[in-house]
Coordinates of C-alpha atoms and ligand atoms in Angstrom, one line a residue:
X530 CA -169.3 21.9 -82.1
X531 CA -172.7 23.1 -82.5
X532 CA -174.3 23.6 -79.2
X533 CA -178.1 24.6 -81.3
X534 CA -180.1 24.3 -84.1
X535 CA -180.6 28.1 -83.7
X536 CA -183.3 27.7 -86.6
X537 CA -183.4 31.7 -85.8
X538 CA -179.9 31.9 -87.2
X539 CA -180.5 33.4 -90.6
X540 CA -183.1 35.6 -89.2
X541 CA -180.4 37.4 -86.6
X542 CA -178.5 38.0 -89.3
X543 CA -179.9 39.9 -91.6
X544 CA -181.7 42.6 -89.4
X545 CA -179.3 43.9 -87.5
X546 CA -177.8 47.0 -89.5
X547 CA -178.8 50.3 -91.0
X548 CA -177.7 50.6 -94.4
X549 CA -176.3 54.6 -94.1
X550 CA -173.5 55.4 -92.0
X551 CA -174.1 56.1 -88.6
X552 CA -174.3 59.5 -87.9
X553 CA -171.0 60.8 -85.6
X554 CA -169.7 57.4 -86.4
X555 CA -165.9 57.0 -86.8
X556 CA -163.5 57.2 -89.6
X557 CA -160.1 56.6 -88.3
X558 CA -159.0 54.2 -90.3
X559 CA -160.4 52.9 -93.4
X560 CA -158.7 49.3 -94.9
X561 CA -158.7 48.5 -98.3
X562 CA -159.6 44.7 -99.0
X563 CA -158.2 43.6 -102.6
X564 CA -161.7 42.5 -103.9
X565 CA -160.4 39.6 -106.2
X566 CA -158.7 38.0 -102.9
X567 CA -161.1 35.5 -101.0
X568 CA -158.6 34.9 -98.5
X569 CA -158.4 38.5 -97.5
X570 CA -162.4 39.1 -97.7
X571 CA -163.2 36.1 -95.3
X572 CA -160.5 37.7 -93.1
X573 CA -161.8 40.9 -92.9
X574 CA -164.6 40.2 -90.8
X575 CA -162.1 39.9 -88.4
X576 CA -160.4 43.0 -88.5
X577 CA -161.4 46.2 -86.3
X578 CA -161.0 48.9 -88.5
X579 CA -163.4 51.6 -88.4
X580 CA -164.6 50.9 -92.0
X581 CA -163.4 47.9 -94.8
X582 CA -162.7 49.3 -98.4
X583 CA -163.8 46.8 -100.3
X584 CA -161.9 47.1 -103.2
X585 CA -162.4 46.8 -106.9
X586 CA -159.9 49.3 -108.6
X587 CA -156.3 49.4 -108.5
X588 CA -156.1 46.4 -106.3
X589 CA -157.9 43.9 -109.1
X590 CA -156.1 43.0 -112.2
X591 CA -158.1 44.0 -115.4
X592 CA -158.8 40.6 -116.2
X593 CA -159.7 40.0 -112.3
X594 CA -162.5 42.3 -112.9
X595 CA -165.8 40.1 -113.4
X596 CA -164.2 37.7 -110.5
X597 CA -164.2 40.6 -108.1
X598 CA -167.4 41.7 -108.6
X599 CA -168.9 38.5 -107.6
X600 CA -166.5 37.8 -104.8
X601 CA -167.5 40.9 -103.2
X602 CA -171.1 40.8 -104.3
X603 CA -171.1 37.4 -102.4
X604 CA -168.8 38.3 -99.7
X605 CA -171.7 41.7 -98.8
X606 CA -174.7 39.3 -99.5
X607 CA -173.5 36.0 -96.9
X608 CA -171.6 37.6 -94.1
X609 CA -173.2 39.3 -91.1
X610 CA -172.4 43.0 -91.1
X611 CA -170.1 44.1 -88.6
X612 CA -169.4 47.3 -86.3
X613 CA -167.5 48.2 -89.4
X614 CA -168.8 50.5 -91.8
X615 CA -168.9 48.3 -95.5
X616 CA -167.4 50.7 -98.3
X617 CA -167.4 49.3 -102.0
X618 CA -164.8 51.4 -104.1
X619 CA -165.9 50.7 -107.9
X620 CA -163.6 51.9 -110.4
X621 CA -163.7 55.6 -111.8
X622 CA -166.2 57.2 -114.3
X623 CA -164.1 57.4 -116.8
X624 CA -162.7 53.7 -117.0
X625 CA -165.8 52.2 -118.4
X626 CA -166.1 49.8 -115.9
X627 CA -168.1 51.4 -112.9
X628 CA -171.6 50.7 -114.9
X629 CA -170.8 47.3 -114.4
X630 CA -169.9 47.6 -111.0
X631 CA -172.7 49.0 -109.7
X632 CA -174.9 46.7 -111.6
X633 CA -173.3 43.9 -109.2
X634 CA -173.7 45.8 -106.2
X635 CA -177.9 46.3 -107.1
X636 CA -179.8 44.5 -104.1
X637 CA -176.3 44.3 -101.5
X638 CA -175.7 45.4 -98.2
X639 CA -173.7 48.0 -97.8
X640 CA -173.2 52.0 -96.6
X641 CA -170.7 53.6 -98.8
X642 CA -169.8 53.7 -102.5
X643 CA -165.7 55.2 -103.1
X644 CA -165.8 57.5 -106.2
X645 CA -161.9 57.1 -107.4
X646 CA -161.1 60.3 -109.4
X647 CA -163.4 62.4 -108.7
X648 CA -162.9 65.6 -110.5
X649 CA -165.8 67.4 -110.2
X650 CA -169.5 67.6 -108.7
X651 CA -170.8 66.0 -111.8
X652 CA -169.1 62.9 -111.4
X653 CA -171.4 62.9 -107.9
X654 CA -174.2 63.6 -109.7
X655 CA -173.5 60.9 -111.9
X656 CA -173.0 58.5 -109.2
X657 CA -175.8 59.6 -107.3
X658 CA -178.6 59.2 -110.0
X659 CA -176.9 55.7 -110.1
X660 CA -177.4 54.5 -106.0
X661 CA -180.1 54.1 -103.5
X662 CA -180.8 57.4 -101.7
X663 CA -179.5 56.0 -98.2
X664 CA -176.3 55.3 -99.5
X665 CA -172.9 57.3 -98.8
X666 CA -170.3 58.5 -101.2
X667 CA -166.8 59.2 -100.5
X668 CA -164.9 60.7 -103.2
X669 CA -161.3 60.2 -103.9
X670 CA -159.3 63.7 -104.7
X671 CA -156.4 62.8 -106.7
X672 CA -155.5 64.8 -109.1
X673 CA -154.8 68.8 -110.2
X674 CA -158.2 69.6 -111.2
X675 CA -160.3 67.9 -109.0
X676 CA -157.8 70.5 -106.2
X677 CA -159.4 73.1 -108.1
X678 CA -162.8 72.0 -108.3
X679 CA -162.7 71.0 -104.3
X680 CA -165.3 73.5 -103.4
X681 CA -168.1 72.4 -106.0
X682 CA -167.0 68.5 -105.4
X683 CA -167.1 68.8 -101.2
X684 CA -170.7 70.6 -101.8
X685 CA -172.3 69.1 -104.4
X686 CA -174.6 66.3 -102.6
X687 CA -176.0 65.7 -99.0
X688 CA -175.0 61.7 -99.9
X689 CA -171.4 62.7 -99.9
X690 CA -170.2 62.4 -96.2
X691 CA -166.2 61.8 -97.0
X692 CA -163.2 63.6 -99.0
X693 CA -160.3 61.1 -99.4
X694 CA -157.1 62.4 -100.4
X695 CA -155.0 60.3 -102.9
X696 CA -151.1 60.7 -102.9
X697 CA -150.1 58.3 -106.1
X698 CA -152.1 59.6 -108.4
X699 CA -152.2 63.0 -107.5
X700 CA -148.5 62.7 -108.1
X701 CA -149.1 61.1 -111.4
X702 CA -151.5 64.0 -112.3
X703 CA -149.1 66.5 -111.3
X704 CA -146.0 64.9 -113.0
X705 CA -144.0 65.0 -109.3
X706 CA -142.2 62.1 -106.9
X707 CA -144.0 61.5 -103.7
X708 CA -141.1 61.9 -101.3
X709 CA -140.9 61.2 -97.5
X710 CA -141.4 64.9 -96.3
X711 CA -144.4 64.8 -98.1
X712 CA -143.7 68.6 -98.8
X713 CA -144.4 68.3 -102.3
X714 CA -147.7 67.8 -101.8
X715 CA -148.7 69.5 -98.9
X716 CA -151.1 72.7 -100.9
X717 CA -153.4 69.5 -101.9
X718 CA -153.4 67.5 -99.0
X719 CA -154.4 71.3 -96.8
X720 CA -156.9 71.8 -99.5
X721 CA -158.8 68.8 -99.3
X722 CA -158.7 68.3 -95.4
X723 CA -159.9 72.4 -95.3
X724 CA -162.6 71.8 -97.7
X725 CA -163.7 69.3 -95.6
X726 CA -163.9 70.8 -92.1
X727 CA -165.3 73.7 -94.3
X728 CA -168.5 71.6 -95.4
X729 CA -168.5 69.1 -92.5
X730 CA -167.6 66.2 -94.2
X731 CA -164.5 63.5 -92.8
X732 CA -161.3 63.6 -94.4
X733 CA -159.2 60.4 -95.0
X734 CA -155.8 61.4 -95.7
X735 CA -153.1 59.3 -97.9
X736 CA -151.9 56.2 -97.8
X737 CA -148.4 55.4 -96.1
X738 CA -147.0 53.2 -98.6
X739 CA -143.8 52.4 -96.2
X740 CA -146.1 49.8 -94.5
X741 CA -143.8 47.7 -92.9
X742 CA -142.0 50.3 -91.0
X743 CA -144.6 51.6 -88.3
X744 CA -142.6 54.2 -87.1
X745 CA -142.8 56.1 -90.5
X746 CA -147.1 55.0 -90.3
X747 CA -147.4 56.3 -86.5
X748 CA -145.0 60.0 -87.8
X749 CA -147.4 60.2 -90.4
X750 CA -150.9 59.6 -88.8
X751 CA -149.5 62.1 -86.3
X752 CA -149.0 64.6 -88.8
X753 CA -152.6 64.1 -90.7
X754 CA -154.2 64.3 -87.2
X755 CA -152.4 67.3 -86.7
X756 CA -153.6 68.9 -90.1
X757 CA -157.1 68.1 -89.2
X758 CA -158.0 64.9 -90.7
X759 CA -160.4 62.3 -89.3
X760 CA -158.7 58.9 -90.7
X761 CA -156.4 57.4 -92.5
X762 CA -156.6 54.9 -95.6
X763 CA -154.9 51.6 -94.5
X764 CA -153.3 48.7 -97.1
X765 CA -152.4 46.0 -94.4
X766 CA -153.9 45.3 -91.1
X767 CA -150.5 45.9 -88.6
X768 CA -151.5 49.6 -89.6
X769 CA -154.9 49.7 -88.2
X770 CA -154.6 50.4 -84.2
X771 CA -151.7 52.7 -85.3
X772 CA -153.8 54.9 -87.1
X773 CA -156.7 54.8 -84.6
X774 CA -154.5 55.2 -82.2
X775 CA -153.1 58.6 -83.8
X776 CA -156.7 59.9 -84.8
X777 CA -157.7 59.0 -81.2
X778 CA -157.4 61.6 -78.7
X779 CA -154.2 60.9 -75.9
X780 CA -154.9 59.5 -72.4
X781 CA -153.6 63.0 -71.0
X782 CA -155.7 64.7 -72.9
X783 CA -158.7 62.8 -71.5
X784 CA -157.6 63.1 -68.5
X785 CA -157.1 66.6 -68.7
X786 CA -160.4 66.7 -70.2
X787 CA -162.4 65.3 -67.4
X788 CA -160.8 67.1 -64.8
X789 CA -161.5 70.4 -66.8
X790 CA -165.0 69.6 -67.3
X791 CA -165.7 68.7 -63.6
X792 CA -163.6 72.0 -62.5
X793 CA -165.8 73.7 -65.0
X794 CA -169.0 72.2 -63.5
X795 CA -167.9 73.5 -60.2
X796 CA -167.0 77.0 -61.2
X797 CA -169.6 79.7 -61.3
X798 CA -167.1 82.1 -63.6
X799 CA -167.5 82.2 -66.8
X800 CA -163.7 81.9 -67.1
X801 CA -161.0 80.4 -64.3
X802 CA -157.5 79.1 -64.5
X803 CA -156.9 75.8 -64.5
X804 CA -153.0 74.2 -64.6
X805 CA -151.8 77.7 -65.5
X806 CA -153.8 78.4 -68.4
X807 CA -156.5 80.9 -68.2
X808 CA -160.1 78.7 -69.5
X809 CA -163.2 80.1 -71.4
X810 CA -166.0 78.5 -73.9
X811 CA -163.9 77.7 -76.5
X812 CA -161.5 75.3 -74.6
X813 CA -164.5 74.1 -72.7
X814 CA -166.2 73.3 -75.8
X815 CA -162.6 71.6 -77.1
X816 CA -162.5 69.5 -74.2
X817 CA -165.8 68.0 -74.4
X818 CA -165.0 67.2 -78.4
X819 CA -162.2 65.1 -76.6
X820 CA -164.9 63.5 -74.6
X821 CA -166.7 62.8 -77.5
X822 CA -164.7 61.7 -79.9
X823 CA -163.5 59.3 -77.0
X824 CA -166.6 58.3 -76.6
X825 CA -167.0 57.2 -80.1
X826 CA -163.6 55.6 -80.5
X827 CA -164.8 52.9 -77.5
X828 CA -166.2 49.9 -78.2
X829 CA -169.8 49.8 -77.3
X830 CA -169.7 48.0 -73.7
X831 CA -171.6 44.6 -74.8
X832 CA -172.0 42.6 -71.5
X833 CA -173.8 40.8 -68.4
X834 CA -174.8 41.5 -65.1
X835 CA -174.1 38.5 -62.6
X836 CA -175.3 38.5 -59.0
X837 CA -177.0 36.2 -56.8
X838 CA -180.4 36.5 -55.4
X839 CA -180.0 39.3 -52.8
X840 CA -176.9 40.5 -54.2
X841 CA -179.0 44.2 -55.4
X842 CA -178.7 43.9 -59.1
X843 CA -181.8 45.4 -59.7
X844 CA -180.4 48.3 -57.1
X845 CA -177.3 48.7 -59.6
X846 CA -178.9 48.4 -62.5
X847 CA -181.4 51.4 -61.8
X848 CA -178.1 53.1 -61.0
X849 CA -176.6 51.9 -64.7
X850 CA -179.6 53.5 -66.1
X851 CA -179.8 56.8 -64.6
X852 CA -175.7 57.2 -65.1
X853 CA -175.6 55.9 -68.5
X854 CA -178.6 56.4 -70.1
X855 CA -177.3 54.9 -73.6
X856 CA -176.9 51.3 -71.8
X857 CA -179.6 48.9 -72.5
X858 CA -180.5 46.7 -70.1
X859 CA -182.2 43.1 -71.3
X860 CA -183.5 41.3 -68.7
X861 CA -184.6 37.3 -69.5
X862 CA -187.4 37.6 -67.2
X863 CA -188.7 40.6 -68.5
X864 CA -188.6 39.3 -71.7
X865 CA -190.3 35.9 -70.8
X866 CA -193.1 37.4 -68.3
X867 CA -193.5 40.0 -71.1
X868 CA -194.9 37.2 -73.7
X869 CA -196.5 35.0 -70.2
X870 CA -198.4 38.9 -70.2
X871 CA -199.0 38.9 -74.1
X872 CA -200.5 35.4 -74.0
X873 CA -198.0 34.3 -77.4
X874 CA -197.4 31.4 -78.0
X875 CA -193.8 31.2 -76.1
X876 CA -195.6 32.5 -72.9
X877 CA -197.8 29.8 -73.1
X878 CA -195.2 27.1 -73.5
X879 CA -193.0 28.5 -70.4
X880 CA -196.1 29.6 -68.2
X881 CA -195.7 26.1 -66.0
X882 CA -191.8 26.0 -65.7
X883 CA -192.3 29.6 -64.4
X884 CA -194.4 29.5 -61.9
X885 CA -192.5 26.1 -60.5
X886 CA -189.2 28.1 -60.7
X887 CA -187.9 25.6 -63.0
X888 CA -185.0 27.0 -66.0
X889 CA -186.4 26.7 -69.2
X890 CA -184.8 25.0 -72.0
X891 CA -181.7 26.2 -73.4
X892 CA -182.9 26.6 -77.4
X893 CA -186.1 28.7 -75.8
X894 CA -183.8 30.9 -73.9
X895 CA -181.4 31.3 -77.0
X896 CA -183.7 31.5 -79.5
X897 CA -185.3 34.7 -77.5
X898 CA -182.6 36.3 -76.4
X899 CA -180.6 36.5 -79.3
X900 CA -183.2 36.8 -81.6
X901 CA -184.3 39.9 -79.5
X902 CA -180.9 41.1 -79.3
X903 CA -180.4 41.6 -82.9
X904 CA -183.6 42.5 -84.0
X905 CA -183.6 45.4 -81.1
X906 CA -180.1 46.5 -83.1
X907 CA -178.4 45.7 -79.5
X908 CA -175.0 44.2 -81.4
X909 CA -174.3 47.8 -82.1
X910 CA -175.0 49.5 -79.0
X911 CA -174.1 49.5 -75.5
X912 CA -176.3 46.8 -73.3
X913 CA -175.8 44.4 -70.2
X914 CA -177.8 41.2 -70.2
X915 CA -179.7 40.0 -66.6
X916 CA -180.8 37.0 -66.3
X917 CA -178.9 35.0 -69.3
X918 CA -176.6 33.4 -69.9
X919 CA -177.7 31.0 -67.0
X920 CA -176.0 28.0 -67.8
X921 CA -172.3 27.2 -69.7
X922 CA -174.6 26.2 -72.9
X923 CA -176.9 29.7 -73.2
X924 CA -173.1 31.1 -72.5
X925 CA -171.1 29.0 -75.3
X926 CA -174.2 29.7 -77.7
X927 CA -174.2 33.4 -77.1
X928 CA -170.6 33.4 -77.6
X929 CA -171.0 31.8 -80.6
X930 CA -173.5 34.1 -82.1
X931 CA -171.7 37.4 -80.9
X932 CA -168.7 36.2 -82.5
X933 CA -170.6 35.6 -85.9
X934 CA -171.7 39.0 -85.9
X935 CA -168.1 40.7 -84.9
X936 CA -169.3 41.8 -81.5
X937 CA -167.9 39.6 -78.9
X938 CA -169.3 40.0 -75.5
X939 CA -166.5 42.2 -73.6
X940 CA -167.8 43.2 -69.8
X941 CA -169.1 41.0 -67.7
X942 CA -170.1 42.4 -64.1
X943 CA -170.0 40.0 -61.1
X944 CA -171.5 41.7 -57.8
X945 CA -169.7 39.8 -55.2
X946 CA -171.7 40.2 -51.9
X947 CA -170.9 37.7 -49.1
X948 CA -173.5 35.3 -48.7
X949 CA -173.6 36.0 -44.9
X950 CA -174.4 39.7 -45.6
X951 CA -177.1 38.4 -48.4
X952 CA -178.6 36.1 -45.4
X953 CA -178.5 38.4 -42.9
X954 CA -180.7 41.0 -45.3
X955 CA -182.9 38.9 -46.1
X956 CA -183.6 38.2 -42.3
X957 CA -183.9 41.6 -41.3
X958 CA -186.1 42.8 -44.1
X959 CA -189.5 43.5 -43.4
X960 CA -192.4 45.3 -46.0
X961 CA -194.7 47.4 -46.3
X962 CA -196.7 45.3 -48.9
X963 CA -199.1 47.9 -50.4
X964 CA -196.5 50.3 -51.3
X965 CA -193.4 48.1 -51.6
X966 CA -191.7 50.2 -49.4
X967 CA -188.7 48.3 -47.7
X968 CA -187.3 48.5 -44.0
X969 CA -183.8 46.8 -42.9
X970 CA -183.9 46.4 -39.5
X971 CA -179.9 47.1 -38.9
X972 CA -179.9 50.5 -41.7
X973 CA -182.7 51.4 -42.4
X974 CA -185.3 50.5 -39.9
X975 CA -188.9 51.9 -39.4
X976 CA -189.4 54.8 -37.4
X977 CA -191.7 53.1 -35.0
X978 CA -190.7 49.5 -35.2
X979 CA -192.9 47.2 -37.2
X980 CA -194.8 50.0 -38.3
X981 CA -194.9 51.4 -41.9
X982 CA -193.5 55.0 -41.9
X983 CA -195.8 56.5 -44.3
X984 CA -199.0 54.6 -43.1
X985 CA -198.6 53.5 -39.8
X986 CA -200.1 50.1 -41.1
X987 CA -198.0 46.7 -39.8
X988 CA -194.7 45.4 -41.9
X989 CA -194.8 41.6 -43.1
X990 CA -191.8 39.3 -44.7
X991 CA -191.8 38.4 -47.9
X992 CA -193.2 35.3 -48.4
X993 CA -189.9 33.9 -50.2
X994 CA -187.5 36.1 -47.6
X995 CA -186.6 33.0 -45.6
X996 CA -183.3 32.3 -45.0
X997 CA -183.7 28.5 -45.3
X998 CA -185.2 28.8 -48.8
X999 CA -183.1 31.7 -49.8
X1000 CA -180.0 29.4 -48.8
X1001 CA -181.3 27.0 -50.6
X1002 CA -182.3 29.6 -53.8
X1003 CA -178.2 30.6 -53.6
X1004 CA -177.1 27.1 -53.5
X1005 CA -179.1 27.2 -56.9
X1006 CA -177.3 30.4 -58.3
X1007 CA -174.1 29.0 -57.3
X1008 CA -174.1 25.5 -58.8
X1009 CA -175.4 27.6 -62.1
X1010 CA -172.8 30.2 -62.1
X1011 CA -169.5 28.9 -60.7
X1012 CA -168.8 28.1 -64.4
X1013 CA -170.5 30.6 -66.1
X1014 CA -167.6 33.1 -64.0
X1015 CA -165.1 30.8 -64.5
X1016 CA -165.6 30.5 -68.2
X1017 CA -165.6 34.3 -68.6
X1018 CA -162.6 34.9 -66.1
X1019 CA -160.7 32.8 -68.6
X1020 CA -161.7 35.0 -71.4
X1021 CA -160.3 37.6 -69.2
X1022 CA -163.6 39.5 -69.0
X1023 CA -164.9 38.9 -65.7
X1024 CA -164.9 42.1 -63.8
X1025 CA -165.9 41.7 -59.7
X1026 CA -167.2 44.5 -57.6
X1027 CA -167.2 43.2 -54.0
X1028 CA -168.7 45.1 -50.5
X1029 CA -171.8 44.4 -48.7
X1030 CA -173.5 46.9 -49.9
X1031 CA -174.6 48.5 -53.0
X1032 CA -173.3 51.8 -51.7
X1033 CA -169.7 50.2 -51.6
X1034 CA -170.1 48.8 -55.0
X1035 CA -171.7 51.1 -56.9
X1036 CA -168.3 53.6 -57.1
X1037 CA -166.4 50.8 -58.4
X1038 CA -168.9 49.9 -60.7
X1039 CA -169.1 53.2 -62.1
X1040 CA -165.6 53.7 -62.0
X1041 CA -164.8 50.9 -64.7
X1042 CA -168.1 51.8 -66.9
X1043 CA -166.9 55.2 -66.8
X1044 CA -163.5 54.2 -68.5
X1045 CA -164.6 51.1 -70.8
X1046 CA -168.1 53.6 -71.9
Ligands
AMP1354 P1 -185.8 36.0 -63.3 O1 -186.7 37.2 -63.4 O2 -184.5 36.3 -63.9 O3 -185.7 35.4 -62.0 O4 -186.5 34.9 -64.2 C1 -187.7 34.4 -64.0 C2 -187.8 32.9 -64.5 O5 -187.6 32.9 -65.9 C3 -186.8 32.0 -63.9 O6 -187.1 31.5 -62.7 C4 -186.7 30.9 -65.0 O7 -187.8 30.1 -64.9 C5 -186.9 31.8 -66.3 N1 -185.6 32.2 -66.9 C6 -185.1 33.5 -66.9 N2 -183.9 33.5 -67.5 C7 -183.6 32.2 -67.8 C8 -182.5 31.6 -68.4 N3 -181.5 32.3 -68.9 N4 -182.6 30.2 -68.6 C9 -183.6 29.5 -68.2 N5 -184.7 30.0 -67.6 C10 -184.7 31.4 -67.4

């Protein structure tokens, strides 16, 4: 059921991505989508690889051609872009067919164009003088010669960001039988994953044709990894989180990692030992790539902040921001007092609701919201929401949207303060009113009592710091919010921090950013 009108929709949609691939963004594994195969491109959305291969080579029948094109011209032109990078393989120079397949991706959304048989820089060239400057190119090594020409194909154009190296047909070129060991093939497979690391460019080795039997998939990513290689071509879905997994680093060696780098921080030597083994700046410098590529490998955190009047969100929050800088946080009264401020229209039409602490209407808070969500490039990045949802329908609608744009909401924090501790805060809070300095009478009381530190000048309560109307204001947040928890508890994101102060929450709050971010 549709909650909205969300006249915004189309608007959201279209925004919300950079057409180039985002620098130090993954390439673990890469899934091909058979581009004649509706089914299979409505599904992809779905799928959490790190990029979607969108095929129209070997996958698509000859006579599937034309049908393809438009499928995937279509498919790139009416869905929302995802977290994964969109890569378009056309078919190769030589087939006679690419012309035509780039002709149907003019005017598209998308990052990357696969060069299949690449053999040597002038095919990039070619393809180059044929795309839009912020596009990528990932060329496909698959035969003899193109082993040979690796050096002038990995460094013939700042477009090309990816080497992918292609077992079937480089054993067709070659006139040999892929077999299991893979030994057979090993001098290409170094070469291309070499040349790579050599001109910084990722390297997407072969693809495990076994697919039904894991074990061989999970051996093999292992082994790429272990060459060097940053991904993994995939053929079915079951083989994505076993390839990320493999191009991921381990949880010991994140572990390891952390505790190194807070030794490390610690230590004034330029090396130590640590565990046995004697540490300098190169395994320093190794253990913050873990870090990093860690980092990357984690789902932005995409959530809320829930807390009732009193509770010291804006405390934690100040906290989130100075911790983790690369968290946005949105809040909905910002945003609102931010147009009431600019005089737009929308400030105009909330003004009187505001000022008689009334909610405004659900499509308003929507429409704003997500609008500025998108249009800020928030689906892709790390941000907590304040303020919104604030009832089940903002919620359902938000869900709605997030799920349209493959970024579900995934952390929701709930400060759970008792309401007796909120109470007996707000009674014992006194301010200084020209500075905004504020005195607790049981921690942090003024040095001379009812006196401002700094100034001398008297303390005063808030106008609103009364616990009859603050009772009253956290019946409010209750009635509101009961649902909105339970409805996320249910979706198994709900994540409660509980103490009385922000001091006890704030290490448990760090604690689970510090793993999820
Ligand atoms: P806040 O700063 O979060 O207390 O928000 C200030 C005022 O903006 C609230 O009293 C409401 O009138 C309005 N407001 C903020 N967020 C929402 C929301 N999600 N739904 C309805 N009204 C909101």
């Amino acid at each position: 059921m549709h909650l909205f009108r969300f006249s915004g929709a189309a608007r959201y949609q279209l925004r919300s991505f950079s057409t180039t691939k985002p620098s130090g963004a993954l390439r673990r594994a890469l899934l091909y989508i058979p581009g004649s195969s509706e089914k299979m491109l409505n599904k992809s959305k779905t799928i959490k690889a790190d990029g979607l291969i969108f095929d129209l080579e070997d996958s698509v029948a000859i006579p599937q051609k034309a049908l393809a094109r438009q499928l995937v011209a279509n498919h790139l032109r009416q869905t929302v872009k995802g977290p994964q990078e969109r890569i378009v393989r056309i078919n190769s120079r030589e087939s006679g067919l690419a012309e035509d397949d780039l002709t149907a991706l003019q005017n598209i959304s998308y990052d990357t164009v696969m060069l299949p048989k690449t053999q040597s820089a002038e095919d990039v060239h070619w393809l180059v003088s044929r795309i839009a400057p912020g596009k990528n190119i990932i060329a496909l090594i698959e035969s003899g010669l193109a082993i040979m020409n690796i050096k002038e194909i990995a460094t013939s154009h700042k477009q090309l960001t990816g080497l992918v190296f292609a077992a079937e047909d480089f054993a067709a070129s070659m006139g040999i039988k892929r077999s299991s060991s893979l030994l057979e093939m090993s001098y290409a497979r170094q070469a291309v994953v070499t040349a790579a690391r050599a001109y910084n460019l990722d390297s997407i080795d072969l693809v495990c044709t076994t697919y039904k039997d894991l074990d061989v998939l999970r051996t093999e990513s292992e082994n790429g990894a272990s060459f060097g290689y940053s991904g993994k071509q995939a053929i079915h879905p079951t083989q994505v989180e076993i390839i990320q997994a493999a191009y991921s680093p381990s949880a010991d060696r994140i572990q390891w990692a952390k505790d190194l780098l807070k030794l490390a921080e610690a230590e004034k030597r330029g090396a130590f030992e640590f565990r046995g083994q004697m540490i300098d700046a190169p395994v320093l410098l190794a253990a913050r790539k873990i870090l990093d590529l860690h980092k990357q490998g984690l789902e932005p955190v995409r959530g809320l902040l829930l807390g009732a009047p009193g509770a010291g969100k804006g405390t934690q929050a100040k906290k989130i921001l100075k911790r983790f800088p690369d968290i946005v946080i949105l809040s909905s009264g910002d945003l609102l007092r931010e147009h009431m401020n600019n005089g737009t229209p929308l400030g105009l039409k909330v003004k009187d609701k505001i000022a008689k602490g009334e909610l405004v209407d659900d499509q308003t808070m929507c429409d704003l919201v997500i609008t500025t969500v998108v249009d800020r490039g928030y689906t892709g990045k790390s941000f907590l929401l304040d303020g919104f949802p604030r009832t089940e329908a903002q919620a359902k609608a938000l869900d709605q949207h997030m799920s349209t744009l493959g970024t579900p909401l995934n952390f929701v924090v709930n400060l759970d303060v008792p309401y007796e501790v909120i109470l007996d805060r707000i009674e014992n809070r006194w301010i200084h009113a020209a500075s905004g300095r504020t005195y607790n009478l049981t921690y942090n009381p003024p040095k001379v009592p009812g006196k401002d530190d700094a100034t001398g000048e008297p303390l005063e309560k808030r106008l609103d710091d009364d616990v009859e109307t603050f009772k009253a204001r956290l019946n409010v947040y209750d009635e509101s919010t009961i649902p909105l928890r339970s409805y996320y508890q249910e979706q198994g994101i709900l994540k409660s921090f509980s103490g009385s102060t922000s001091d006890i929450i704030w290490p448990q709050l760090e604690e689970e950013l510090d793993r999820v971010h």
